CSV table of C-alpha atoms and ligand atoms in Angstrom, one decimal:
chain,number,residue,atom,x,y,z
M,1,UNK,CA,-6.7,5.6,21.8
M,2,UNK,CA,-7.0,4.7,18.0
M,3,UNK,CA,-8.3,1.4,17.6
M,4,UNK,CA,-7.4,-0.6,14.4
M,5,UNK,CA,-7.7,-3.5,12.2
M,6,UNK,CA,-4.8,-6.2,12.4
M,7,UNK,CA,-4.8,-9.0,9.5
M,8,UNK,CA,-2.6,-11.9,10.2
M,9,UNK,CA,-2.3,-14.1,7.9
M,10,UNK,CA,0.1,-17.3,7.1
M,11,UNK,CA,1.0,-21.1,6.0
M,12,UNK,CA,-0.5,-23.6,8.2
M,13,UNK,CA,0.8,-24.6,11.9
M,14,UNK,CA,3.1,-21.0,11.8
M,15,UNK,CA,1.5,-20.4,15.1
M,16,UNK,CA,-1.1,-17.6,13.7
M,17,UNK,CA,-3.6,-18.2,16.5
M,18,UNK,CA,-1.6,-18.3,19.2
M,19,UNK,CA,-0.1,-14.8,17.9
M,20,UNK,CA,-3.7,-13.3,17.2
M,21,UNK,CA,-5.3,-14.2,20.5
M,22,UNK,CA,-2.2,-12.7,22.7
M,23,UNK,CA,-2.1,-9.6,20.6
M,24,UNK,CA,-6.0,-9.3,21.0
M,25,UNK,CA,-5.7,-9.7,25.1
M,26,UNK,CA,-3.0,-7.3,25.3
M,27,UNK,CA,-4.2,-4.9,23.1
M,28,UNK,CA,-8.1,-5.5,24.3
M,29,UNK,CA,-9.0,-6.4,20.6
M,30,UNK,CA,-11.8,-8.5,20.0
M,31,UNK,CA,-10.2,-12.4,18.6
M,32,UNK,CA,-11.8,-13.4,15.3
M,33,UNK,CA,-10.6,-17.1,14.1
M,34,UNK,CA,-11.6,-17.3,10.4
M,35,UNK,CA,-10.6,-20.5,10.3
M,36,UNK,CA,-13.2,-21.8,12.9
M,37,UNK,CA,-15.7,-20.0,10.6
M,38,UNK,CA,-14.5,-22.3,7.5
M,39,UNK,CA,-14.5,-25.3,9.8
M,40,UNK,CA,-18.1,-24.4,11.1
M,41,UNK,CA,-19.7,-23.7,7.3
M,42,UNK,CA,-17.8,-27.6,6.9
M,43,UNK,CA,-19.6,-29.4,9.8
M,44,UNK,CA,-22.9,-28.1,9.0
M,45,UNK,CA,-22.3,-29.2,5.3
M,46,UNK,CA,-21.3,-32.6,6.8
M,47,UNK,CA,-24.2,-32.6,8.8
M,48,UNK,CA,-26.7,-31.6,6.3
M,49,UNK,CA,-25.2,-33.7,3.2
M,50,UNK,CA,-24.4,-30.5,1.7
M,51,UNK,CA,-21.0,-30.9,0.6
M,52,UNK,CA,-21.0,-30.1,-3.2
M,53,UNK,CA,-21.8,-26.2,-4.6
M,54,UNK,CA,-25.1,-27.4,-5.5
M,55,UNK,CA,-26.0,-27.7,-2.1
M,56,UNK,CA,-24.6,-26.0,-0.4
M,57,UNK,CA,-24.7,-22.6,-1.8
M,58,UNK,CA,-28.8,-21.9,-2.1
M,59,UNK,CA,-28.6,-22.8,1.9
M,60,UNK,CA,-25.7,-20.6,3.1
M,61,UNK,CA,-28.3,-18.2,4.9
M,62,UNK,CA,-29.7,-21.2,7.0
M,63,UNK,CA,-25.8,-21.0,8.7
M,64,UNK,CA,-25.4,-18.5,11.8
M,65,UNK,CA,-21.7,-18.4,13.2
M,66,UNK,CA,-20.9,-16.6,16.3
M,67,UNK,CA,-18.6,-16.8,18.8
M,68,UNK,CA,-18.7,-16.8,22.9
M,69,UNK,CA,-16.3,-16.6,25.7
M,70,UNK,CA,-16.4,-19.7,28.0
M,71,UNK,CA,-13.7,-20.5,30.7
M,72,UNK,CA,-11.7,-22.4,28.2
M,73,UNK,CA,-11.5,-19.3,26.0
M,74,UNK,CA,-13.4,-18.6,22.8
M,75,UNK,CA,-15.6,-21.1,21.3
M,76,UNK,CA,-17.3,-20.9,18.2
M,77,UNK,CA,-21.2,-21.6,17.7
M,78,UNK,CA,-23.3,-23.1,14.6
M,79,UNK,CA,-26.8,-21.4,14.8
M,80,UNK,CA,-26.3,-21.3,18.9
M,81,UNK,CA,-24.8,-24.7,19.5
M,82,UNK,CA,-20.9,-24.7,20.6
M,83,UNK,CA,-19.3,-27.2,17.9
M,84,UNK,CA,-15.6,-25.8,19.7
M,85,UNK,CA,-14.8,-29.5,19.9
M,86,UNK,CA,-16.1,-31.0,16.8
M,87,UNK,CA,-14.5,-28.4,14.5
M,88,UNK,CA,-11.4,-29.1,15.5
M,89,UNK,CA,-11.3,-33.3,14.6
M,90,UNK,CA,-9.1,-33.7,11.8
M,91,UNK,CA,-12.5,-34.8,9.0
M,92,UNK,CA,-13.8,-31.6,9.5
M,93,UNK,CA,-10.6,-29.7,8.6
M,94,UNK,CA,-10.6,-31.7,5.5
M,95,UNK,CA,-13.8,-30.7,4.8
M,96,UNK,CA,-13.3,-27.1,5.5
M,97,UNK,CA,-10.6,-27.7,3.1
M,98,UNK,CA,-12.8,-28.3,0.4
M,99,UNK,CA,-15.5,-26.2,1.1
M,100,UNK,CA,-13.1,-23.3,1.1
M,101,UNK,CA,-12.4,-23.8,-2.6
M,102,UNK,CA,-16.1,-22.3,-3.2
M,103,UNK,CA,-16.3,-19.1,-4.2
M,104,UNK,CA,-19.9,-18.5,-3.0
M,105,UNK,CA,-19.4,-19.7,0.4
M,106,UNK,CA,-15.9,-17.4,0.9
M,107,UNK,CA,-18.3,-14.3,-0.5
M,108,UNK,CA,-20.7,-15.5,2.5
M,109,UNK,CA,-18.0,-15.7,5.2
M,110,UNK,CA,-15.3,-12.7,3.9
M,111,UNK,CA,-19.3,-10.1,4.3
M,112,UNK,CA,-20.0,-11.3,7.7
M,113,UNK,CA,-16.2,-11.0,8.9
M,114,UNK,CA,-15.7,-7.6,7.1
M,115,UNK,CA,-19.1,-6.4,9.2
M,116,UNK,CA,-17.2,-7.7,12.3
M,117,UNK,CA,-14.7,-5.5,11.7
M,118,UNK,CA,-16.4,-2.2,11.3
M,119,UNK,CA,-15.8,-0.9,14.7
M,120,UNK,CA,-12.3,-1.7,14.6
M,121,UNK,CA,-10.3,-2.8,17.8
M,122,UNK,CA,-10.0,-6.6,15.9
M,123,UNK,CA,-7.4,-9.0,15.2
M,124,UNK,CA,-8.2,-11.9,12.7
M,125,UNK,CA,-6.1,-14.3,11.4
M,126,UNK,CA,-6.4,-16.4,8.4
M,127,UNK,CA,-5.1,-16.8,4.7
M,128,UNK,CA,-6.5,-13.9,3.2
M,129,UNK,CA,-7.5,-11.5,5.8
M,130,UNK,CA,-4.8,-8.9,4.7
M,131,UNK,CA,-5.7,-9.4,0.9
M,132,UNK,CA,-9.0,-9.7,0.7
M,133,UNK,CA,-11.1,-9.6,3.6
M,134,UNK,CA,-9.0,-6.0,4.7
M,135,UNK,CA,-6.9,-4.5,2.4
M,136,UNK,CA,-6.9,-1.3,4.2
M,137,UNK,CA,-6.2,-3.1,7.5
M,138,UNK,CA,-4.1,-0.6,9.2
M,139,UNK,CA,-1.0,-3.4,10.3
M,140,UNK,CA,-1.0,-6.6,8.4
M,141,UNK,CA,1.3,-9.4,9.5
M,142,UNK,CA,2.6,-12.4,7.7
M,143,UNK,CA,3.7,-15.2,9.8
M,144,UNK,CA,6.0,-18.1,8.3
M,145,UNK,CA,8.8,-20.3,9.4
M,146,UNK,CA,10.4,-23.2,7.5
M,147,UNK,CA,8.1,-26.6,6.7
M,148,UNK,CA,11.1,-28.4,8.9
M,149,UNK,CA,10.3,-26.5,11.8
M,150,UNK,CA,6.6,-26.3,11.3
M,151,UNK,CA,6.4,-30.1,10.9
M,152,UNK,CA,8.5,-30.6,14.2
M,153,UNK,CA,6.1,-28.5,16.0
M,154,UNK,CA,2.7,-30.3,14.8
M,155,UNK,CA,5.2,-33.5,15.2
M,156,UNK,CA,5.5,-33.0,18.9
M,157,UNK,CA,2.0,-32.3,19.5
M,158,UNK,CA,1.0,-35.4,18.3
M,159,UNK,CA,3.5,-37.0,20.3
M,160,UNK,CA,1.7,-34.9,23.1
M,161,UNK,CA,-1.5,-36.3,22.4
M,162,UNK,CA,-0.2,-39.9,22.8
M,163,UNK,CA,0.5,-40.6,19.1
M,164,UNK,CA,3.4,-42.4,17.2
M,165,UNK,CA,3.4,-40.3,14.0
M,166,UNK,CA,6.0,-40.2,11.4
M,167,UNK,CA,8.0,-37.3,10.7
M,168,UNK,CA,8.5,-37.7,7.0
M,169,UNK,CA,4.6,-38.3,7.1
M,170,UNK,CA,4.1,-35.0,9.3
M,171,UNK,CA,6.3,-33.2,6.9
M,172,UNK,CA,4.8,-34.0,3.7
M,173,UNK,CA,1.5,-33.2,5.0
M,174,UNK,CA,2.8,-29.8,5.8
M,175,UNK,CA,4.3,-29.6,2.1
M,176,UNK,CA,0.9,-30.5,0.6
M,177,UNK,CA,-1.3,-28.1,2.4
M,178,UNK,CA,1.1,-25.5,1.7
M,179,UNK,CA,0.8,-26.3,-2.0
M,180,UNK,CA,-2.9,-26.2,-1.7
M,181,UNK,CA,-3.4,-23.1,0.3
M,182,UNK,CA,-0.9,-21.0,-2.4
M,183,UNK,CA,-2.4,-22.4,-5.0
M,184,UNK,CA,-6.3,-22.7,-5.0
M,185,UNK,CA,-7.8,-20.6,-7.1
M,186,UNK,CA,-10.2,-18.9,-5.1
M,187,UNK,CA,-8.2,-16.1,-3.0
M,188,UNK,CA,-5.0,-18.2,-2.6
M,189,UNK,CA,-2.5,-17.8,0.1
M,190,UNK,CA,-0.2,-14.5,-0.8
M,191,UNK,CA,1.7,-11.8,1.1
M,192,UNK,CA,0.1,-8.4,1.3
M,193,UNK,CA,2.4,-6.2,-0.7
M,194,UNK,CA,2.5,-4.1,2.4
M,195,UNK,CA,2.6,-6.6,5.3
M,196,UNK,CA,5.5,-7.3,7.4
M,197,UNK,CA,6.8,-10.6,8.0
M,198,UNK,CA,7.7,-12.5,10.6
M,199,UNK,CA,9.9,-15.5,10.8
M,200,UNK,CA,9.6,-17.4,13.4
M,201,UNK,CA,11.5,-20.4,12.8
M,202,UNK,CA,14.0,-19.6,15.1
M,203,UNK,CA,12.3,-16.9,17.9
M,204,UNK,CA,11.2,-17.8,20.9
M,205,UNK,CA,6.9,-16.9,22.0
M,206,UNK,CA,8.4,-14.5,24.1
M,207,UNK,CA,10.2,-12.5,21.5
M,208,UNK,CA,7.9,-13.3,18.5
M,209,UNK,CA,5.5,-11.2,20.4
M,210,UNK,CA,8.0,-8.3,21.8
M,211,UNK,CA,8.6,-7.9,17.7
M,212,UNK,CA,4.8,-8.1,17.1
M,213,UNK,CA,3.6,-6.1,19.9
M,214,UNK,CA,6.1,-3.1,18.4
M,215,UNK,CA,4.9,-3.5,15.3
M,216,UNK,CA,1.2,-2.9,16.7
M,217,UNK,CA,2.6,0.1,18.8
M,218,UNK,CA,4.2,1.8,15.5
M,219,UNK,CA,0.8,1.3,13.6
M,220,UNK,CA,-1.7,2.6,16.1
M,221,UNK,CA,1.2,5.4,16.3
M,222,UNK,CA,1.0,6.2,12.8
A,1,DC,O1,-6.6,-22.3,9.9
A,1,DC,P1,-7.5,-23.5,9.9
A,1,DC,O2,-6.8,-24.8,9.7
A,1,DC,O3,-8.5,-23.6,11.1
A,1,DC,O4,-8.4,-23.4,8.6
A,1,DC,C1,-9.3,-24.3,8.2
A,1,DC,C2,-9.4,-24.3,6.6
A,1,DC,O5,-10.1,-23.1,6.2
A,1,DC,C3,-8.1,-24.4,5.9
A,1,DC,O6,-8.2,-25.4,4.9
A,1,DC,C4,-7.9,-23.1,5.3
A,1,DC,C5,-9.3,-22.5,5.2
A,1,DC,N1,-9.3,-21.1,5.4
A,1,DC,C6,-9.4,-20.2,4.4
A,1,DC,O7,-9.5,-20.7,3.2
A,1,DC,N2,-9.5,-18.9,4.5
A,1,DC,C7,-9.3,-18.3,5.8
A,1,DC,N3,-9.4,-17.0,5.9
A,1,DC,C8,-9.2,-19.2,6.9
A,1,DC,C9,-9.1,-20.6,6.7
């Protein structure tokens, strides 16, 4: 069967990984989390006090991401060691944040994810997989629901992780990274002329991924 490329891309907490890695198992597409990438870059800059261009852009070579299956899932690796946990605290998030405004270290990380993709048979989600990473991708989805319903969500996972967070806090947080994801001036966050979005403000997983998993059927039909 034709194997393609799929970009997803999207604001923060719209549920883009959760998408990406079911449409990769069902489709038997390989899972590529560009985020982790960004938050793995970060923690070695935190690690090695290389935080400003300066630094860190003569060293990008020393940093080798890759990615392994474990029981838990997929975990990402930092020249061989699994830094799945540490990416994920909230500093290093920040960091990747900043580091993501450099324009040297996106060159770095949009090569080596564009060689990932050359056999096809992918899905990768992000902020500008569909505009810059793959333009050509073959099906390119854009994931959104409202900041109300996006902060609820994040809002009751924190609630789940034994926290007593604020909503208006929660939601202004959601407003800001918003803000700073559409408007950075490296490769900002923007809708592919050509992708097709999905709302899912008010669908269930369930039929979020009946919609998506057409939309994937239709393409590789094409
Ligand atoms: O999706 P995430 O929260 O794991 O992403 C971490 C950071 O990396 C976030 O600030 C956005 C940035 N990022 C990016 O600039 N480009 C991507 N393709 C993926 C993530």
């Amino acid at each position: 069967m034709k194997k393609i490329i799929v970009a997803i891309d999207g604001y923060s907490s719209c549920g883009k990984s959760t998408v990406a890695k079911t449409l990769a198992r069902q489709a038997g597409y390989t899972y590529v989390d560009t985020g982790a990438m960004y938050r793995a870059v970060a923690l070695w800059a935190m690690e090695n006090n290389a935080m400003e261009p300066e630094k860190i852009i003569p060293r990008l070579q020393e940093i080798h991401i890759s990615f392994i299956q474990t029981e838990e899932g997929q975990h990402t690796c930092l020249n061989g060691r699994d830094v799945e946990r540490e990416i994920r605290r909230l500093e290093v998030g920040n960091a990747a944040s900043q580091i993501s405004q450099i324009k040297e270290v996106r060159a770095y990380l949009v090569a080596l994810q564009q060689a990932m993709g050359r056999e096809k048979g992918i899905v990768m989600d992000g902020r500008d997989i569909g505009t810059v990473v793959f333009p050509e991708a073959e099906l390119k989805l854009f994931l959104t629901a409202s900041p109300e319903v996006r902060a609820q969500r994040r809002f009751d996972e924190l609630i789940e992780k034994g926290e007593t967070p604020d909503f208006a806090a929660v939601l202004a947080d959601v407003n800001e990274r918003d803000y700073r994801d559409t408007h950075r001036a490296e490769s900002p966050l923007r809708q592919a002329e050509d992708a097709k979005v999905v709302d899912n403000s008010h669908l269930t997983r369930e039929k979020q991924m009946e919609v998506i998993y057409d939309l994937f059927k239709e393409a590789i039909d094409r």
